[in-house]
mmCIF file of C-alpha atoms in Angstrom:
data_model
loop_
_atom_site.group_PDB
_atom_site.id
_atom_site.type_symbol
_atom_site.label_atom_id
_atom_site.label_comp_id
_atom_site.label_asym_id
_atom_site.label_seq_id
_atom_site.Cartn_x
_atom_site.Cartn_y
_atom_site.Cartn_z
ATOM 1 C CA MET A 1043 -10.462 14.358 -19.837
ATOM 2 C CA GLY A 1044 -9.045 12.467 -22.782
ATOM 3 C CA ILE A 1045 -5.342 13.526 -22.115
ATOM 4 C CA GLY A 1046 -5.719 12.519 -18.504
ATOM 5 C CA ARG A 1047 -6.949 9.036 -19.432
ATOM 6 C CA LEU A 1048 -4.095 8.832 -22.013
ATOM 7 C CA LEU A 1049 -1.530 9.634 -19.428
ATOM 8 C CA VAL A 1050 -2.892 7.071 -17.016
ATOM 9 C CA LYS A 1051 -2.894 4.501 -19.704
ATOM 10 C CA GLY A 1052 0.738 5.549 -20.811
ATOM 11 C CA THR A 1053 2.086 5.162 -17.246
ATOM 12 C CA ILE A 1054 0.552 1.808 -16.708
ATOM 13 C CA GLY A 1055 1.782 0.517 -19.979
ATOM 14 C CA GLY A 1056 5.278 1.854 -19.312
ATOM 15 C CA CYS A 1057 5.221 0.162 -15.900
ATOM 16 C CA ALA A 1058 4.108 -3.053 -17.501
ATOM 17 C CA VAL A 1059 7.071 -2.992 -20.014
ATOM 18 C CA LEU A 1060 9.577 -2.179 -17.156
ATOM 19 C CA THR A 1061 8.247 -4.835 -14.933
ATOM 20 C CA PHE A 1062 8.471 -7.448 -17.771
ATOM 21 C CA PHE A 1063 12.121 -6.267 -18.533
ATOM 22 C CA ASP A 1064 12.922 -6.652 -14.845
ATOM 23 C CA VAL A 1065 11.128 -10.059 -14.105
ATOM 24 C CA VAL A 1066 11.333 -11.933 -17.396
ATOM 25 C CA GLY A 1067 14.140 -10.640 -19.435
ATOM 26 C CA HIS A 1068 15.298 -8.082 -21.989
ATOM 27 C CA PRO A 1069 17.484 -7.628 -24.993
ATOM 28 C CA ALA A 1070 20.939 -5.974 -24.796
ATOM 29 C CA GLN A 1071 23.780 -5.300 -27.014
ATOM 30 C CA VAL A 1072 27.192 -6.680 -26.579
ATOM 31 C CA LEU A 1073 30.057 -4.113 -26.703
ATOM 32 C CA GLY A 1074 33.728 -4.852 -26.724
ATOM 33 C CA ASN A 1075 35.572 -8.114 -27.901
ATOM 34 C CA SER A 1076 36.267 -9.721 -24.517
ATOM 35 C CA MET A 1077 33.780 -12.585 -25.286
ATOM 36 C CA GLN A 1078 34.989 -13.389 -28.831
ATOM 37 C CA PRO A 1079 34.498 -15.870 -30.536
ATOM 38 C CA THR A 1080 31.261 -16.635 -28.680
ATOM 39 C CA LEU A 1081 29.997 -13.106 -28.841
ATOM 40 C CA GLU A 1082 30.942 -10.411 -31.315
ATOM 41 C CA GLY A 1083 30.957 -6.947 -30.038
ATOM 42 C CA GLY A 1084 33.957 -5.392 -31.507
ATOM 43 C CA HIS A 1085 32.450 -3.868 -34.697
ATOM 44 C CA ALA A 1086 32.288 -0.143 -35.195
ATOM 45 C CA HIS A 1087 28.712 -0.213 -36.478
ATOM 46 C CA TRP A 1088 26.035 -1.196 -33.979
ATOM 47 C CA TRP A 1089 24.153 -3.378 -36.425
ATOM 48 C CA LYS A 1090 27.013 -5.652 -36.826
ATOM 49 C CA ARG A 1091 27.347 -6.238 -33.228
ATOM 50 C CA ASP A 1092 25.522 -9.033 -31.468
ATOM 51 C CA PHE A 1093 22.287 -8.530 -29.515
ATOM 52 C CA VAL A 1094 21.595 -11.168 -26.679
ATOM 53 C CA TRP A 1095 18.528 -12.027 -24.861
ATOM 54 C CA LEU A 1096 19.184 -11.655 -21.148
ATOM 55 C CA SER A 1097 16.892 -13.694 -18.816
ATOM 56 C CA THR A 1098 16.478 -12.574 -15.305
ATOM 57 C CA TRP A 1099 15.217 -15.860 -14.065
ATOM 58 C CA ASN A 1100 17.276 -18.085 -11.799
ATOM 59 C CA LEU A 1101 20.427 -15.743 -11.489
ATOM 60 C CA HIS A 1102 21.651 -17.236 -8.419
ATOM 61 C CA LYS A 1103 23.601 -20.598 -8.125
ATOM 62 C CA CYS A 1104 24.666 -20.563 -11.783
ATOM 63 C CA SER A 1105 26.991 -23.401 -12.848
ATOM 64 C CA PRO A 1106 30.298 -22.823 -14.636
ATOM 65 C CA GLY A 1107 29.877 -22.172 -18.372
ATOM 66 C CA THR A 1108 26.899 -19.821 -17.863
ATOM 67 C CA ILE A 1109 27.326 -16.389 -19.398
ATOM 68 C CA LEU A 1110 26.284 -13.612 -17.231
ATOM 69 C CA THR A 1111 25.952 -9.841 -17.190
ATOM 70 C CA PHE A 1112 26.923 -8.054 -13.969
ATOM 71 C CA VAL A 1113 27.806 -4.579 -12.694
ATOM 72 C CA SER A 1114 31.495 -4.019 -12.420
ATOM 73 C CA PRO A 1115 32.643 -4.141 -8.785
ATOM 74 C CA ARG A 1116 34.864 -1.137 -9.418
ATOM 75 C CA ASP A 1117 32.305 1.085 -11.168
ATOM 76 C CA LYS A 1118 28.540 0.928 -10.705
ATOM 77 C CA ASN A 1119 27.732 2.514 -14.063
ATOM 78 C CA VAL A 1120 29.606 -0.188 -16.127
ATOM 79 C CA VAL A 1121 27.899 -3.530 -16.899
ATOM 80 C CA HIS A 1122 30.155 -6.438 -17.985
ATOM 81 C CA ILE A 1123 29.346 -9.716 -19.897
ATOM 82 C CA LYS A 1124 31.488 -12.669 -18.990
ATOM 83 C CA ARG A 1125 31.407 -16.477 -18.489
ATOM 84 C CA VAL A 1126 31.253 -18.139 -15.114
ATOM 85 C CA THR A 1127 34.421 -20.221 -14.745
ATOM 86 C CA ALA A 1128 34.390 -21.248 -11.085
ATOM 87 C CA VAL A 1129 31.770 -20.909 -8.224
ATOM 88 C CA GLU A 1130 32.016 -20.576 -4.559
ATOM 89 C CA ASN A 1131 34.465 -22.744 -2.536
ATOM 90 C CA GLN A 1132 36.562 -23.567 -5.673
ATOM 91 C CA VAL A 1133 40.195 -22.506 -5.773
ATOM 92 C CA VAL A 1134 41.521 -20.434 -8.677
ATOM 93 C CA ARG A 1135 44.904 -19.144 -9.754
ATOM 94 C CA PRO A 1136 44.611 -15.726 -11.371
ATOM 95 C CA GLU A 1137 46.340 -15.697 -14.643
ATOM 96 C CA SER A 1138 48.467 -12.624 -14.059
ATOM 97 C CA HIS A 1139 49.554 -13.893 -10.578
ATOM 98 C CA PRO A 1140 49.390 -17.684 -10.467
ATOM 99 C CA ASP A 1141 50.824 -17.907 -7.047
ATOM 100 C CA TRP A 1142 47.949 -15.750 -5.644
ATOM 101 C CA ILE A 1143 45.818 -18.824 -4.804
ATOM 102 C CA THR A 1144 42.216 -17.490 -4.212
ATOM 103 C CA GLU A 1145 39.423 -19.383 -2.623
ATOM 104 C CA ILE A 1146 36.134 -17.955 -4.091
ATOM 105 C CA PRO A 1147 34.018 -16.778 -1.160
ATOM 106 C CA LYS A 1148 30.484 -17.805 -0.547
ATOM 107 C CA GLY A 1149 27.968 -16.324 -3.025
ATOM 108 C CA HIS A 1150 30.592 -15.367 -5.429
ATOM 109 C CA TYR A 1151 31.660 -16.380 -8.940
ATOM 110 C CA TRP A 1152 34.853 -16.228 -10.898
ATOM 111 C CA MET A 1153 34.006 -14.489 -14.185
ATOM 112 C CA GLN A 1154 36.194 -14.668 -17.178
ATOM 113 C CA GLY A 1155 36.010 -13.450 -20.801
ATOM 114 C CA ASP A 1156 36.394 -15.996 -23.688
ATOM 115 C CA ASN A 1157 39.034 -14.026 -25.312
ATOM 116 C CA PRO A 1158 42.480 -14.433 -23.731
ATOM 117 C CA GLN A 1159 43.995 -11.442 -25.571
ATOM 118 C CA HIS A 1160 41.696 -8.879 -24.508
ATOM 119 C CA ARG A 1161 39.741 -8.954 -21.306
ATOM 120 C CA HIS A 1162 39.123 -7.312 -18.047
ATOM 121 C CA ASP A 1163 37.590 -9.713 -15.840
ATOM 122 C CA SER A 1164 38.013 -11.556 -12.422
ATOM 123 C CA ASN A 1165 41.711 -11.787 -13.111
ATOM 124 C CA THR A 1166 41.941 -8.121 -12.616
ATOM 125 C CA TYR A 1167 39.310 -7.458 -9.958
ATOM 126 C CA GLY A 1168 38.781 -10.766 -8.171
ATOM 127 C CA PRO A 1169 35.583 -12.755 -7.492
ATOM 128 C CA VAL A 1170 32.312 -11.148 -8.306
ATOM 129 C CA SER A 1171 29.325 -11.259 -5.816
ATOM 130 C CA ALA A 1172 26.117 -12.998 -7.139
ATOM 131 C CA ALA A 1173 24.186 -9.940 -5.935
ATOM 132 C CA LEU A 1174 25.896 -7.891 -8.767
ATOM 133 C CA VAL A 1175 24.531 -10.145 -11.398
ATOM 134 C CA LYS A 1176 21.933 -8.581 -13.560
ATOM 135 C CA GLY A 1177 21.087 -11.215 -16.303
ATOM 136 C CA ARG A 1178 21.860 -14.516 -17.831
ATOM 137 C CA ALA A 1179 22.469 -14.510 -21.612
ATOM 138 C CA THR A 1180 20.447 -17.332 -23.123
ATOM 139 C CA HIS A 1181 20.210 -16.547 -26.942
ATOM 140 C CA ILE A 1182 21.886 -14.473 -29.544
ATOM 141 C CA ILE A 1183 18.966 -12.652 -31.255
ATOM 142 C CA TRP A 1184 20.692 -10.483 -33.792
ATOM 143 C CA PRO A 1185 22.298 -10.678 -36.428
ATOM 144 C CA PRO A 1186 19.783 -13.392 -37.778
ATOM 145 C CA ASN A 1187 22.503 -15.650 -39.249
ATOM 146 C CA ARG A 1188 24.111 -16.021 -35.779
ATOM 147 C CA TRP A 1189 20.794 -16.780 -34.078
ATOM 148 C CA GLN A 1190 21.551 -19.568 -31.478
ATOM 149 C CA ARG A 1191 21.036 -20.794 -27.919
ATOM 150 C CA LEU A 1192 23.883 -19.860 -25.696
ATOM 151 C CA GLN A 1193 24.137 -22.696 -23.153
ATOM 152 C CA LYS A 1194 23.971 -26.338 -22.309
ATOM 153 C CA MET B 1416 -24.891 -15.639 -20.680
ATOM 154 C CA VAL B 1417 -23.979 -16.145 -17.011
ATOM 155 C CA GLN B 1418 -20.736 -17.905 -18.062
ATOM 156 C CA SER B 1419 -19.668 -15.048 -20.320
ATOM 157 C CA THR B 1420 -20.192 -12.448 -17.564
ATOM 158 C CA GLY B 1421 -18.282 -14.720 -15.048
ATOM 159 C CA LEU B 1422 -15.414 -14.967 -17.578
ATOM 160 C CA ARG B 1423 -15.387 -11.176 -18.184
ATOM 161 C CA ARG B 1424 -15.266 -10.591 -14.418
ATOM 162 C CA LEU B 1425 -12.346 -12.920 -14.166
ATOM 163 C CA TRP B 1426 -10.541 -11.127 -17.004
ATOM 164 C CA LYS B 1427 -11.246 -7.795 -15.298
ATOM 165 C CA PHE B 1428 -9.908 -9.140 -11.958
ATOM 166 C CA THR B 1429 -6.765 -10.535 -13.590
ATOM 167 C CA LYS B 1430 -6.123 -7.391 -15.483
ATOM 168 C CA GLY B 1431 -6.540 -5.301 -12.506
ATOM 169 C CA THR B 1432 -4.264 -7.403 -10.379
ATOM 170 C CA ALA B 1433 -1.473 -7.478 -13.122
ATOM 171 C CA MET B 1434 -1.787 -3.553 -13.525
ATOM 172 C CA PHE B 1435 -1.484 -3.147 -9.782
ATOM 173 C CA TYR B 1436 1.405 -5.560 -9.653
ATOM 174 C CA CYS B 1437 3.241 -3.691 -12.370
ATOM 175 C CA VAL B 1438 2.816 -0.284 -10.871
ATOM 176 C CA ALA B 1439 3.793 -1.433 -7.454
ATOM 177 C CA HIS B 1440 6.869 -3.114 -8.846
ATOM 178 C CA CYS B 1441 7.946 -0.063 -10.747
ATOM 179 C CA PHE B 1442 7.348 2.209 -7.675
ATOM 180 C CA SER B 1443 9.365 -0.010 -5.409
ATOM 181 C CA ARG B 1444 12.166 -0.268 -7.855
ATOM 182 C CA HIS B 1445 12.567 3.327 -8.824
ATOM 183 C CA VAL B 1446 11.079 5.482 -6.150
ATOM 184 C CA GLY B 1447 11.089 3.827 -2.762
ATOM 185 C CA GLU B 1448 9.595 1.194 -0.519
ATOM 186 C CA LEU B 1449 8.670 0.142 3.080
ATOM 187 C CA VAL B 1450 11.439 -1.853 4.683
ATOM 188 C CA ILE B 1451 10.748 -4.031 7.720
ATOM 189 C CA CYS B 1452 14.049 -4.363 9.670
ATOM 190 C CA SER B 1453 14.865 -7.390 11.517
ATOM 191 C CA GLY B 1454 17.886 -8.316 13.564
ATOM 192 C CA PRO B 1455 19.911 -6.564 16.237
ATOM 193 C CA SER B 1456 22.728 -5.177 14.051
ATOM 194 C CA MET B 1457 21.640 -1.550 13.932
ATOM 195 C CA HIS B 1458 20.408 -1.423 17.685
ATOM 196 C CA PRO B 1459 19.568 1.154 19.199
ATOM 197 C CA THR B 1460 19.091 3.277 16.108
ATOM 198 C CA ILE B 1461 16.876 0.794 14.356
ATOM 199 C CA GLN B 1462 15.379 -1.877 16.425
ATOM 200 C CA ASP B 1463 14.026 -5.340 15.563
ATOM 201 C CA GLY B 1464 10.681 -4.979 13.791
ATOM 202 C CA ASP B 1465 10.661 -1.259 12.914
ATOM 203 C CA ILE B 1466 9.005 -0.234 9.713
ATOM 204 C CA VAL B 1467 10.993 2.287 7.774
ATOM 205 C CA LEU B 1468 10.431 4.352 4.632
ATOM 206 C CA ALA B 1469 13.296 4.048 2.298
ATOM 207 C CA GLU B 1470 13.933 6.022 -0.939
ATOM 208 C CA ARG B 1471 16.126 5.221 -3.979
ATOM 209 C CA PHE B 1472 16.613 8.762 -5.384
ATOM 210 C CA SER B 1473 19.877 9.497 -3.394
ATOM 211 C CA VAL B 1474 21.320 6.243 -4.618
ATOM 212 C CA ARG B 1475 20.258 7.010 -8.243
ATOM 213 C CA LEU B 1476 21.731 10.555 -7.918
ATOM 214 C CA ASP B 1477 24.899 9.264 -6.433
ATOM 215 C CA ASN B 1478 24.291 11.290 -3.334
ATOM 216 C CA VAL B 1479 24.866 8.706 -0.623
ATOM 217 C CA GLN B 1480 27.077 10.179 2.069
ATOM 218 C CA VAL B 1481 29.181 8.801 4.824
ATOM 219 C CA GLY B 1482 26.887 8.386 7.941
ATOM 220 C CA ASP B 1483 23.759 7.447 5.986
ATOM 221 C CA ILE B 1484 21.927 4.360 6.752
ATOM 222 C CA VAL B 1485 21.388 2.229 3.760
ATOM 223 C CA GLY B 1486 19.918 -1.010 2.614
ATOM 224 C CA CYS B 1487 22.465 -3.120 0.824
ATOM 225 C CA MET B 1488 22.394 -6.610 -0.755
ATOM 226 C CA ASN B 1489 24.325 -9.108 1.137
ATOM 227 C CA PRO B 1490 27.447 -9.939 -1.080
ATOM 228 C CA GLN B 1491 27.394 -13.395 0.264
ATOM 229 C CA LYS B 1492 23.692 -14.155 0.189
ATOM 230 C CA PRO B 1493 22.222 -12.423 -3.017
ATOM 231 C CA LYS B 1494 18.676 -12.123 -1.986
ATOM 232 C CA GLU B 1495 19.258 -10.717 1.476
ATOM 233 C CA LEU B 1496 19.039 -6.944 2.170
ATOM 234 C CA LEU B 1497 21.367 -5.741 4.861
ATOM 235 C CA CYS B 1498 20.654 -2.587 6.786
ATOM 236 C CA LYS B 1499 23.932 -0.774 7.799
ATOM 237 C CA ARG B 1500 25.634 2.609 8.246
ATOM 238 C CA ILE B 1501 28.126 3.767 5.604
ATOM 239 C CA ILE B 1502 31.475 4.338 7.371
ATOM 240 C CA GLY B 1503 33.642 5.217 4.379
ATOM 241 C CA LYS B 1504 33.341 5.716 0.664
ATOM 242 C CA GLU B 1505 36.107 5.100 -1.920
ATOM 243 C CA GLY B 1506 39.316 6.731 -0.971
ATOM 244 C CA ASN B 1507 38.372 7.364 2.701
ATOM 245 C CA PRO B 1508 40.808 6.032 5.329
ATOM 246 C CA VAL B 1509 39.200 3.307 7.457
ATOM 247 C CA SER B 1510 41.188 1.027 9.811
ATOM 248 C CA SER B 1511 40.161 -2.468 9.483
ATOM 249 C CA SER B 1512 41.896 -5.908 9.036
ATOM 250 C CA GLN B 1513 40.052 -6.187 5.731
ATOM 251 C CA LEU B 1514 41.668 -3.213 4.362
ATOM 252 C CA PRO B 1515 45.546 -3.845 4.071
ATOM 253 C CA SER B 1516 46.141 -0.283 2.514
ATOM 254 C CA GLY B 1517 43.911 1.453 5.180
ATOM 255 C CA TYR B 1518 41.676 2.975 2.445
ATOM 256 C CA VAL B 1519 38.474 1.954 0.988
ATOM 257 C CA PRO B 1520 39.125 0.800 -2.631
ATOM 258 C CA ILE B 1521 37.716 2.313 -5.776
ATOM 259 C CA GLY B 1522 33.966 1.891 -6.350
ATOM 260 C CA HIS B 1523 33.359 0.267 -2.801
ATOM 261 C CA VAL B 1524 31.845 1.414 0.466
ATOM 262 C CA PHE B 1525 32.598 0.256 3.980
ATOM 263 C CA LEU B 1526 29.546 -0.522 6.040
ATOM 264 C CA GLN B 1527 29.076 -1.172 9.623
ATOM 265 C CA GLY B 1528 26.187 -1.832 11.948
ATOM 266 C CA ASP B 1529 25.746 0.383 14.977
ATOM 267 C CA ASN B 1530 25.865 -2.573 17.259
ATOM 268 C CA LEU B 1531 29.425 -3.466 16.914
ATOM 269 C CA PRO B 1532 29.581 -6.727 18.878
ATOM 270 C CA VAL B 1533 26.819 -8.651 17.011
ATOM 271 C CA SER B 1534 26.737 -6.962 13.621
ATOM 272 C CA THR B 1535 28.021 -8.849 10.492
ATOM 273 C CA ASP B 1536 29.338 -6.233 8.139
ATOM 274 C CA SER B 1537 32.256 -5.113 6.201
ATOM 275 C CA ARG B 1538 34.649 -6.062 9.060
ATOM 276 C CA HIS B 1539 33.934 -9.652 8.194
ATOM 277 C CA PHE B 1540 33.194 -9.667 4.487
ATOM 278 C CA GLY B 1541 35.277 -6.690 3.342
ATOM 279 C CA PRO B 1542 34.201 -3.500 1.528
ATOM 280 C CA VAL B 1543 31.174 -4.044 -0.717
ATOM 281 C CA PRO B 1544 30.748 -2.605 -4.260
ATOM 282 C CA GLU B 1545 28.672 0.530 -4.404
ATOM 283 C CA ALA B 1546 26.355 -1.085 -6.824
ATOM 284 C CA LEU B 1547 24.935 -3.272 -4.080
ATOM 285 C CA VAL B 1548 23.791 -0.234 -2.143
ATOM 286 C CA GLN B 1549 20.029 -0.163 -2.994
ATOM 287 C CA ILE B 1550 17.995 2.260 -0.806
ATOM 288 C CA ARG B 1551 18.599 4.951 1.707
ATOM 289 C CA LEU B 1552 16.521 4.697 5.031
ATOM 290 C CA ALA B 1553 14.804 7.989 5.656
ATOM 291 C CA LEU B 1554 11.774 7.979 7.834
ATOM 292 C CA ARG B 1555 10.722 5.580 10.671
ATOM 293 C CA ILE B 1556 6.974 5.183 10.710
ATOM 294 C CA TRP B 1557 6.668 2.298 13.193
ATOM 295 C CA PRO B 1558 6.593 1.977 16.199
ATOM 296 C CA LEU B 1559 4.719 5.455 16.663
ATOM 297 C CA ASP B 1560 6.572 6.515 19.727
ATOM 298 C CA ARG B 1561 9.853 6.460 17.963
ATOM 299 C CA ALA B 1562 8.578 7.641 14.642
ATOM 300 C CA GLY B 1563 10.595 10.298 12.963
ATOM 301 C CA TRP B 1564 13.285 11.184 10.450
ATOM 302 C CA ILE B 1565 16.334 8.788 10.573
ATOM 303 C CA ASN B 1566 18.282 11.150 8.344
ATOM 304 C CA ASN B 1567 17.015 14.695 7.927
ATOM 305 C CA ARG B 1568 18.773 15.344 4.790
ATOM 306 C CA TRP B 1569 16.715 15.468 1.657
ATOM 307 C CA PHE B 1570 17.943 13.425 -1.344
ATOM 308 C CA TRP B 1571 18.926 16.430 -3.331
ATOM 309 C CA ASP B 1572 20.826 17.989 -0.414
ATOM 310 C CA THR B 1573 24.515 17.629 -0.972
ATOM 311 C CA ALA B 1574 25.579 19.356 2.155
ATOM 312 C CA LYS B 1575 25.632 17.238 5.235
ATOM 313 C CA LYS B 1576 23.352 18.467 7.987
ATOM 314 C CA ASN B 1577 22.598 15.200 9.703
ATOM 315 C CA SER B 1578 21.818 15.584 13.380
ATOM 316 C CA LYS B 1579 19.893 12.488 14.429
ATOM 317 C CA GLU B 1580 22.557 10.031 15.063
#
């Protein structure tokens, strides 16, 4: 009897946490240095890398300058964090091929890392569909001395 | 006294609703859900107003195969779910004006509706990233006279034995 009740309560509690993560937001760690100097994710120890809070509200129709996480269009198991630099109907010139003038299709973003030395972004794989976006980085929550709001 | 029981009732009701919402949300996110199909793009396999049971396990287990009918987020309208058939997975040859190389690129799938003249699909917006494929349609439950399996492969079956096309 007691174990059954505990199982039910645990399941409902787990569902509540998952729903909160899906609907409101969740923390995540930055890995890799493509967003330096804004986000620090290149350190070997996890406690020296940044944690960000990802909000899952208002993901669509983001303006340029917003930092978003999205699933890589080339690999569904990889999540990238980049900055929106252009939105639908704008025209961009990829850095590697400035003559390939691209008009960003409807519902897509042009995502770029902040670090020009080290990045793997829309210059490599083209515009990213807004449906791939998973979260919007709003705050750096760890380490404490870097605590800050991220946009606007 | 009356007020406090009223408040307690309200609290109980709110708590119950919240718990129900959370469980329903998790179930639809991780197990499967009911999809009400609209639009003519999959006619005659799936017709306007059909209600179909869809499951997420085969997407989670990477077991979506060519020929499956899947629900996929519209790459151009992020909140819309499209219902199409997978024509090609990465590396498969597909002839289309959207694919200059003739092959589906890495990490993408090529989708097409069964009703070729009216369907808006990969022939218009190109191959879509695999991550946009959300659910696999499995069992039609409404209307009753056409109820039955859309795809009679279980989500753990890797061999293709799909007959109802």
